[in-house]
PDB file of C-alpha atoms in Angstrom:
ATOM      1  CA  ALA E  22    -120.573  -8.724 216.833  1.00  0.00           C
ATOM      2  CA  THR E  23    -117.651  -8.787 214.548  1.00  0.00           C
ATOM      3  CA  PRO E  24    -114.226 -10.424 215.887  1.00  0.00           C
ATOM      4  CA  PRO E  25    -111.587  -7.964 216.242  1.00  0.00           C
ATOM      5  CA  PRO E  26    -109.083  -7.878 213.087  1.00  0.00           C
ATOM      6  CA  LEU E  27    -106.250  -9.551 215.134  1.00  0.00           C
ATOM      7  CA  VAL E  28    -108.435 -12.717 216.046  1.00  0.00           C
ATOM      8  CA  MET E  29    -109.575 -13.045 212.386  1.00  0.00           C
ATOM      9  CA  LEU E  30    -105.637 -13.083 211.273  1.00  0.00           C
ATOM     10  CA  ARG E  31    -104.877 -15.665 213.768  1.00  0.00           C
ATOM     11  CA  ALA E  32    -107.863 -17.788 212.615  1.00  0.00           C
ATOM     12  CA  ARG E  33    -106.687 -17.690 209.030  1.00  0.00           C
ATOM     13  CA  ARG E  34    -103.032 -18.673 210.082  1.00  0.00           C
ATOM     14  CA  LEU E  35    -104.428 -21.617 211.986  1.00  0.00           C
ATOM     15  CA  VAL E  36    -106.446 -22.809 208.820  1.00  0.00           C
ATOM     16  CA  VAL E  37    -103.486 -22.516 206.632  1.00  0.00           C
ATOM     17  CA  LEU E  38    -101.343 -24.548 209.040  1.00  0.00           C
ATOM     18  CA  LEU E  39    -103.956 -27.195 209.356  1.00  0.00           C
ATOM     19  CA  SER E  40    -104.258 -27.607 205.549  1.00  0.00           C
ATOM     20  CA  LEU E  41    -100.299 -28.013 205.411  1.00  0.00           C
ATOM     21  CA  VAL E  42    -100.602 -30.850 207.827  1.00  0.00           C
ATOM     22  CA  VAL E  43    -103.172 -32.690 205.959  1.00  0.00           C
ATOM     23  CA  LEU E  44    -101.276 -32.388 202.828  1.00  0.00           C
ATOM     24  CA  GLY E  45     -98.151 -33.677 204.309  1.00  0.00           C
ATOM     25  CA  ALA E  46     -99.782 -36.658 206.058  1.00  0.00           C
ATOM     26  CA  SER E  47    -101.344 -37.682 202.779  1.00  0.00           C
ATOM     27  CA  PRO E  48     -98.661 -37.291 200.072  1.00  0.00           C
ATOM     28  CA  ALA E  49     -99.478 -38.219 196.412  1.00  0.00           C
ATOM     29  CA  PRO E  50     -97.672 -41.294 195.086  1.00  0.00           C
ATOM     30  CA  VAL E  51     -94.225 -40.571 193.610  1.00  0.00           C
ATOM     31  CA  SER E  52     -92.921 -42.026 190.346  1.00  0.00           C
ATOM     32  CA  GLY E  53     -89.148 -42.024 189.467  1.00  0.00           C
ATOM     33  CA  ALA E  54     -88.312 -42.259 193.199  1.00  0.00           C
ATOM     34  CA  VAL E  55     -84.908 -43.613 194.726  1.00  0.00           C
ATOM     35  CA  GLU E  56     -85.461 -44.878 198.260  1.00  0.00           C
ATOM     36  CA  SER E  57     -82.800 -46.013 200.846  1.00  0.00           C
ATOM     37  CA  ALA E  58     -83.232 -48.281 203.653  1.00  0.00           C
ATOM     38  CA  ALA E  59     -81.039 -50.517 205.825  1.00  0.00           C
ATOM     39  CA  ASP E  60     -78.481 -52.154 203.503  1.00  0.00           C
ATOM     40  CA  ALA E  61     -80.564 -51.436 200.290  1.00  0.00           C
ATOM     41  CA  VAL E  62     -81.436 -48.889 197.752  1.00  0.00           C
ATOM     42  CA  THR E  63     -84.538 -49.099 195.921  1.00  0.00           C
ATOM     43  CA  HIS E  64     -85.607 -47.506 192.599  1.00  0.00           C
ATOM     44  CA  SER E  65     -89.154 -47.080 191.278  1.00  0.00           C
ATOM     45  CA  ALA E  66     -89.203 -46.504 187.677  1.00  0.00           C
ATOM     46  CA  SER E  67     -91.287 -43.762 186.245  1.00  0.00           C
ATOM     47  CA  SER E  68     -92.160 -45.948 183.373  1.00  0.00           C
ATOM     48  CA  GLY E  69     -91.759 -49.629 182.537  1.00  0.00           C
ATOM     49  CA  THR E  70     -88.534 -49.089 180.608  1.00  0.00           C
ATOM     50  CA  THR E  71     -86.920 -46.489 182.480  1.00  0.00           C
ATOM     51  CA  LYS E  72     -83.355 -47.314 184.017  1.00  0.00           C
ATOM     52  CA  LEU E  73     -81.731 -45.656 187.164  1.00  0.00           C
ATOM     53  CA  SER E  74     -79.196 -43.175 185.729  1.00  0.00           C
ATOM     54  CA  LEU E  75     -76.346 -42.363 187.932  1.00  0.00           C
ATOM     55  CA  ASN E  76     -74.361 -39.540 186.229  1.00  0.00           C
ATOM     56  CA  SER E  77     -70.985 -38.150 187.023  1.00  0.00           C
ATOM     57  CA  ASP E  78     -68.601 -36.294 184.772  1.00  0.00           C
ATOM     58  CA  GLN E  79     -65.569 -38.078 186.135  1.00  0.00           C
ATOM     59  CA  GLY E  80     -66.903 -41.661 186.662  1.00  0.00           C
ATOM     60  CA  HIS E  81     -67.854 -44.062 189.382  1.00  0.00           C
ATOM     61  CA  GLN E  82     -65.981 -46.345 191.949  1.00  0.00           C
ATOM     62  CA  ILE E  83     -67.452 -49.440 193.400  1.00  0.00           C
ATOM     63  CA  GLN E  84     -65.610 -50.335 196.661  1.00  0.00           C
ATOM     64  CA  VAL E  85     -65.758 -53.107 199.033  1.00  0.00           C
ATOM     65  CA  GLY E  86     -64.037 -52.528 202.520  1.00  0.00           C
ATOM     66  CA  GLY E  87     -62.421 -49.264 201.105  1.00  0.00           C
ATOM     67  CA  THR E  88     -60.889 -50.990 198.169  1.00  0.00           C
ATOM     68  CA  ASN E  89     -61.995 -50.455 194.599  1.00  0.00           C
ATOM     69  CA  VAL E  90     -63.343 -53.539 192.705  1.00  0.00           C
ATOM     70  CA  ALA E  91     -64.502 -51.659 189.769  1.00  0.00           C
ATOM     71  CA  VAL E  92     -63.975 -48.236 188.300  1.00  0.00           C
ATOM     72  CA  VAL E  93     -66.291 -46.749 185.464  1.00  0.00           C
ATOM     73  CA  ASP E  94     -65.230 -43.703 183.466  1.00  0.00           C
ATOM     74  CA  SER E  95     -65.439 -42.506 179.818  1.00  0.00           C
ATOM     75  CA  SER E  96     -63.143 -45.014 178.591  1.00  0.00           C
ATOM     76  CA  GLY E  97     -65.069 -48.070 180.000  1.00  0.00           C
ATOM     77  CA  MET E  98     -64.973 -50.394 183.171  1.00  0.00           C
ATOM     78  CA  ALA E  99     -62.030 -51.781 184.689  1.00  0.00           C
ATOM     79  CA  VAL E 100     -62.582 -54.626 187.075  1.00  0.00           C
ATOM     80  CA  THR E 101     -59.847 -55.714 189.680  1.00  0.00           C
ATOM     81  CA  GLY E 102     -59.700 -59.346 190.379  1.00  0.00           C
ATOM     82  CA  THR E 103     -62.096 -62.028 188.797  1.00  0.00           C
ATOM     83  CA  PHE E 104     -64.942 -61.156 186.737  1.00  0.00           C
ATOM     84  CA  THR E 105     -67.639 -64.088 186.878  1.00  0.00           C
ATOM     85  CA  TYR E 106     -70.020 -64.181 184.143  1.00  0.00           C
ATOM     86  CA  SER E 107     -72.234 -67.331 185.184  1.00  0.00           C
ATOM     87  CA  ALA E 108     -74.914 -66.567 182.528  1.00  0.00           C
ATOM     88  CA  LYS E 109     -72.664 -66.545 179.551  1.00  0.00           C
ATOM     89  CA  PRO E 110     -74.099 -68.234 176.602  1.00  0.00           C
ATOM     90  CA  TYR E 111     -72.199 -71.310 175.238  1.00  0.00           C
ATOM     91  CA  VAL E 112     -72.552 -74.882 174.112  1.00  0.00           C
ATOM     92  CA  VAL E 113     -69.866 -77.525 174.510  1.00  0.00           C
ATOM     93  CA  GLY E 114     -69.896 -81.111 173.139  1.00  0.00           C
ATOM     94  CA  ASN E 115     -67.573 -83.981 172.682  1.00  0.00           C
ATOM     95  CA  GLN E 116     -67.947 -87.341 170.983  1.00  0.00           C
ATOM     96  CA  LEU E 117     -70.177 -88.142 168.186  1.00  0.00           C
ATOM     97  CA  SER E 118     -73.121 -90.468 168.592  1.00  0.00           C
ATOM     98  CA  ALA E 119     -71.376 -92.995 166.310  1.00  0.00           C
ATOM     99  CA  ASP E 120     -68.741 -93.330 163.709  1.00  0.00           C
ATOM    100  CA  LEU E 121     -69.881 -91.119 160.854  1.00  0.00           C
ATOM    101  CA  SER E 122     -69.469 -92.467 157.264  1.00  0.00           C
ATOM    102  CA  LEU E 123     -69.088 -89.458 154.711  1.00  0.00           C
ATOM    103  CA  SER E 124     -70.390 -89.071 151.253  1.00  0.00           C
ATOM    104  CA  SER E 125     -68.811 -87.681 148.138  1.00  0.00           C
ATOM    105  CA  THR E 126     -71.957 -86.301 146.862  1.00  0.00           C
ATOM    106  CA  ALA E 127     -73.560 -84.345 149.916  1.00  0.00           C
ATOM    107  CA  TRP E 128     -72.526 -82.750 153.207  1.00  0.00           C
ATOM    108  CA  THR E 129     -73.391 -85.165 156.160  1.00  0.00           C
ATOM    109  CA  ASP E 130     -74.793 -83.353 159.437  1.00  0.00           C
ATOM    110  CA  LEU E 131     -72.627 -84.127 162.493  1.00  0.00           C
ATOM    111  CA  VAL E 132     -74.870 -85.900 165.130  1.00  0.00           C
ATOM    112  CA  TRP E 133     -73.299 -85.658 168.615  1.00  0.00           C
ATOM    113  CA  SER E 134     -73.734 -87.716 171.685  1.00  0.00           C
ATOM    114  CA  SER E 135     -75.626 -86.712 174.781  1.00  0.00           C
ATOM    115  CA  ASN E 136     -72.354 -85.328 176.397  1.00  0.00           C
ATOM    116  CA  ILE E 137     -73.552 -81.701 175.449  1.00  0.00           C
ATOM    117  CA  VAL E 138     -73.604 -78.714 178.119  1.00  0.00           C
ATOM    118  CA  SER E 139     -75.548 -75.466 176.981  1.00  0.00           C
ATOM    119  CA  ASN E 140     -75.839 -72.514 179.290  1.00  0.00           C
ATOM    120  CA  GLY E 141     -77.259 -69.044 179.284  1.00  0.00           C
ATOM    121  CA  ALA E 142     -79.191 -67.621 176.303  1.00  0.00           C
ATOM    122  CA  MET E 143     -78.125 -70.708 174.113  1.00  0.00           C
ATOM    123  CA  SER E 144     -80.285 -73.804 173.328  1.00  0.00           C
ATOM    124  CA  TRP E 145     -79.429 -77.199 172.026  1.00  0.00           C
ATOM    125  CA  SER E 146     -81.944 -79.541 169.963  1.00  0.00           C
ATOM    126  CA  SER E 147     -81.875 -82.736 167.690  1.00  0.00           C
ATOM    127  CA  ASN E 148     -78.300 -83.685 169.043  1.00  0.00           C
ATOM    128  CA  LYS E 149     -76.971 -81.400 166.298  1.00  0.00           C
ATOM    129  CA  ILE E 150     -78.263 -77.843 166.324  1.00  0.00           C
ATOM    130  CA  PHE E 151     -77.427 -74.868 168.588  1.00  0.00           C
ATOM    131  CA  THR E 152     -79.333 -71.768 168.788  1.00  0.00           C
ATOM    132  CA  PRO E 153     -78.357 -68.470 170.230  1.00  0.00           C
ATOM    133  CA  THR E 154     -81.085 -66.201 171.606  1.00  0.00           C
ATOM    134  CA  ASN E 155     -79.057 -63.089 170.856  1.00  0.00           C
ATOM    135  CA  SER E 156     -77.477 -61.880 167.746  1.00  0.00           C
ATOM    136  CA  GLY E 157     -73.612 -61.016 167.974  1.00  0.00           C
ATOM    137  CA  LEU E 158     -70.179 -62.311 167.669  1.00  0.00           C
ATOM    138  CA  TYR E 159     -69.504 -65.890 168.992  1.00  0.00           C
ATOM    139  CA  ARG E 160     -66.182 -67.811 169.237  1.00  0.00           C
ATOM    140  CA  VAL E 161     -66.664 -71.172 167.319  1.00  0.00           C
ATOM    141  CA  SER E 162     -64.216 -74.111 167.201  1.00  0.00           C
ATOM    142  CA  ALA E 163     -64.609 -77.646 166.218  1.00  0.00           C
ATOM    143  CA  SER E 164     -62.339 -80.689 165.660  1.00  0.00           C
ATOM    144  CA  VAL E 165     -62.741 -84.001 164.160  1.00  0.00           C
ATOM    145  CA  VAL E 166     -60.428 -86.989 163.001  1.00  0.00           C
ATOM    146  CA  ALA E 167     -61.124 -88.590 159.698  1.00  0.00           C
ATOM    147  CA  ARG E 168     -59.728 -92.139 158.425  1.00  0.00           C
ATOM    148  CA  LEU E 169     -60.599 -94.130 155.354  1.00  0.00           C
ATOM    149  CA  GLU E 170     -63.276 -97.092 155.762  1.00  0.00           C
ATOM    150  CA  SER E 171     -62.199-100.732 155.492  1.00  0.00           C
ATOM    151  CA  GLY E 172     -62.063-101.681 151.874  1.00  0.00           C
ATOM    152  CA  SER E 173     -61.363 -98.424 150.493  1.00  0.00           C
ATOM    153  CA  THR E 174     -59.721 -98.265 147.097  1.00  0.00           C
ATOM    154  CA  ALA E 175     -56.448 -96.428 146.725  1.00  0.00           C
ATOM    155  CA  GLY E 176     -56.067 -92.794 146.317  1.00  0.00           C
ATOM    156  CA  GLU E 177     -56.474 -89.577 148.318  1.00  0.00           C
ATOM    157  CA  ARG E 178     -59.620 -87.863 149.645  1.00  0.00           C
ATOM    158  CA  SER E 179     -60.284 -84.489 150.452  1.00  0.00           C
ATOM    159  CA  VAL E 180     -62.134 -84.039 153.683  1.00  0.00           C
ATOM    160  CA  GLY E 181     -64.122 -81.055 154.542  1.00  0.00           C
ATOM    161  CA  LEU E 182     -65.787 -79.711 157.832  1.00  0.00           C
ATOM    162  CA  ARG E 183     -67.927 -76.597 157.815  1.00  0.00           C
ATOM    163  CA  LEU E 184     -70.313 -74.550 159.995  1.00  0.00           C
ATOM    164  CA  THR E 185     -73.908 -73.641 158.410  1.00  0.00           C
ATOM    165  CA  ASP E 186     -77.153 -72.516 159.553  1.00  0.00           C
ATOM    166  CA  SER E 187     -79.873 -74.975 159.952  1.00  0.00           C
ATOM    167  CA  SER E 188     -80.845 -74.336 156.151  1.00  0.00           C
ATOM    168  CA  ASP E 189     -77.286 -75.310 155.027  1.00  0.00           C
ATOM    169  CA  GLY E 190     -76.406 -71.797 154.308  1.00  0.00           C
ATOM    170  CA  MET E 191     -72.448 -71.850 154.745  1.00  0.00           C
ATOM    171  CA  LEU E 192     -70.543 -69.580 157.165  1.00  0.00           C
ATOM    172  CA  ARG E 193     -67.046 -71.202 157.702  1.00  0.00           C
ATOM    173  CA  VAL E 194     -65.242 -74.186 156.087  1.00  0.00           C
ATOM    174  CA  THR E 195     -61.966 -75.895 156.208  1.00  0.00           C
ATOM    175  CA  TYR E 196     -60.251 -78.984 154.345  1.00  0.00           C
ATOM    176  CA  SER E 197     -57.751 -81.550 154.884  1.00  0.00           C
ATOM    177  CA  HIS E 198     -57.027 -84.932 153.170  1.00  0.00           C
ATOM    178  CA  ILE E 199     -56.481 -88.578 154.041  1.00  0.00           C
ATOM    179  CA  SER E 200     -54.667 -91.177 151.595  1.00  0.00           C
ATOM    180  CA  TYR E 201     -54.719 -94.879 151.053  1.00  0.00           C
ATOM    181  CA  HIS E 202     -51.354 -96.091 152.312  1.00  0.00           C
ATOM    182  CA  ASP E 203     -49.864 -99.627 151.791  1.00  0.00           C
ATOM    183  CA  SER E 204     -53.223-101.269 151.078  1.00  0.00           C
ATOM    184  CA  ALA E 205     -54.457-100.440 154.576  1.00  0.00           C
ATOM    185  CA  ALA E 206     -57.237 -98.103 155.478  1.00  0.00           C
ATOM    186  CA  ASP E 207     -55.473 -96.882 158.586  1.00  0.00           C
ATOM    187  CA  THR E 208     -54.224 -93.196 157.578  1.00  0.00           C
ATOM    188  CA  MET E 209     -55.914 -90.736 159.694  1.00  0.00           C
ATOM    189  CA  THR E 210     -56.094 -86.898 159.663  1.00  0.00           C
ATOM    190  CA  SER E 211     -57.203 -84.132 162.172  1.00  0.00           C
ATOM    191  CA  ILE E 212     -59.533 -81.409 160.814  1.00  0.00           C
ATOM    192  CA  THR E 213     -60.035 -78.424 162.771  1.00  0.00           C
ATOM    193  CA  LEU E 214     -62.323 -75.344 162.248  1.00  0.00           C
ATOM    194  CA  GLY E 215     -61.267 -72.376 164.194  1.00  0.00           C
ATOM    195  CA  PRO E 216     -61.267 -70.939 166.795  1.00  0.00           C
ATOM    196  CA  THR E 217     -62.753 -68.184 164.909  1.00  0.00           C
ATOM    197  CA  ALA E 218     -65.230 -65.185 165.665  1.00  0.00           C
ATOM    198  CA  VAL E 219     -68.491 -65.620 163.660  1.00  0.00           C
ATOM    199  CA  TYR E 220     -71.528 -63.290 163.656  1.00  0.00           C
ATOM    200  CA  LEU E 221     -74.478 -65.394 164.496  1.00  0.00           C
ATOM    201  CA  THR E 222     -78.199 -64.256 164.359  1.00  0.00           C
ATOM    202  CA  GLY E 223     -80.471 -64.733 167.241  1.00  0.00           C
ATOM    203  CA  SER E 224     -83.086 -67.396 167.201  1.00  0.00           C
ATOM    204  CA  THR E 225     -81.401 -69.017 164.049  1.00  0.00           C
ATOM    205  CA  GLY E 226     -80.213 -72.609 164.299  1.00  0.00           C
ATOM    206  CA  TYR E 227     -76.728 -73.800 163.327  1.00  0.00           C
ATOM    207  CA  LYS E 228     -74.886 -76.943 162.945  1.00  0.00           C
ATOM    208  CA  PHE E 229     -71.692 -78.670 161.757  1.00  0.00           C
ATOM    209  CA  SER E 230     -71.269 -80.967 158.747  1.00  0.00           C
ATOM    210  CA  ALA E 231     -68.587 -82.900 156.915  1.00  0.00           C
ATOM    211  CA  PHE E 232     -67.737 -84.159 153.402  1.00  0.00           C
ATOM    212  CA  SER E 233     -65.356 -86.570 151.734  1.00  0.00           C
ATOM    213  CA  GLY E 234     -64.373 -85.774 148.213  1.00  0.00           C
ATOM    214  CA  ASN E 235     -63.363 -87.827 145.373  1.00  0.00           C
ATOM    215  CA  THR E 236     -64.918 -91.399 145.911  1.00  0.00           C
ATOM    216  CA  GLY E 237     -65.819 -90.661 149.364  1.00  0.00           C
ATOM    217  CA  ASP E 238     -64.768 -93.570 151.804  1.00  0.00           C
ATOM    218  CA  GLY E 239     -64.015 -91.045 154.723  1.00  0.00           C
ATOM    219  CA  LEU E 240     -65.034 -91.928 158.262  1.00  0.00           C
ATOM    220  CA  LEU E 241     -65.091 -89.692 161.302  1.00  0.00           C
ATOM    221  CA  THR E 242     -64.350 -91.448 164.435  1.00  0.00           C
ATOM    222  CA  TYR E 243     -66.862 -90.837 167.184  1.00  0.00           C
ATOM    223  CA  TYR E 244     -64.517 -90.618 170.076  1.00  0.00           C
ATOM    224  CA  GLU E 245     -62.345 -87.893 168.727  1.00  0.00           C
ATOM    225  CA  ALA E 246     -64.600 -85.143 167.997  1.00  0.00           C
ATOM    226  CA  SER E 247     -65.464 -82.017 169.991  1.00  0.00           C
ATOM    227  CA  PHE E 248     -66.746 -78.387 169.518  1.00  0.00           C
ATOM    228  CA  MET E 249     -67.613 -75.299 171.528  1.00  0.00           C
ATOM    229  CA  VAL E 250     -69.396 -72.027 170.769  1.00  0.00           C
ATOM    230  CA  GLU E 251     -69.392 -69.425 173.078  1.00  0.00           C
ATOM    231  CA  ALA E 252     -70.541 -65.660 173.328  1.00  0.00           C
ATOM    232  CA  PHE E 253     -67.539 -63.269 172.179  1.00  0.00           C
ATOM    233  CA  PRO E 254     -65.496 -62.009 173.983  1.00  0.00           C
TER     234      PRO E 254
END
């Protein structure tokens, strides 16, 4: 016998409800999802390079204990208090490995002692070459002290200090002079390069070198040399 129409309708409704329950119990994997849990927000990217976007037509506020510590709007980001950038790329050194006699015919590379500290995306090699990982502006400064070597002949010498790439392509240079005084090789001069902003290319090595013009005889004293290179600003 054929069931009454009302029974058939109820049976169809039951089948639909069971189908919805099964689908709800076995959801398909979701990409591009943001999930929240206790003390955490987790973003699952829809692709390997997709970033989480938080969009507001006015901006964002980051608060701790109800107090703003950072505000982001169309003009940029304002940070209240201290901004710590522990991974900032830099390299800092002081003292040459030894007194450095300069030539009047070629630039001489400055070779530094082991008192070198590098950080972040900045490497150091051969006691003279620093290599940034990323291209951009860097703040560069270097300072040395030059004097005449013993037995120098009378007259003045121009002394140069420069920054080059590892193939001697010059980026910045400065000059000073030293002179022979009262038959003694004791006149000294300080030579400072920078601080100046220089565009450096990532994965390219850079170094400092010096030169003593005229008849040479210039000598850089090891204990009075220093340099610093850091990502700008």
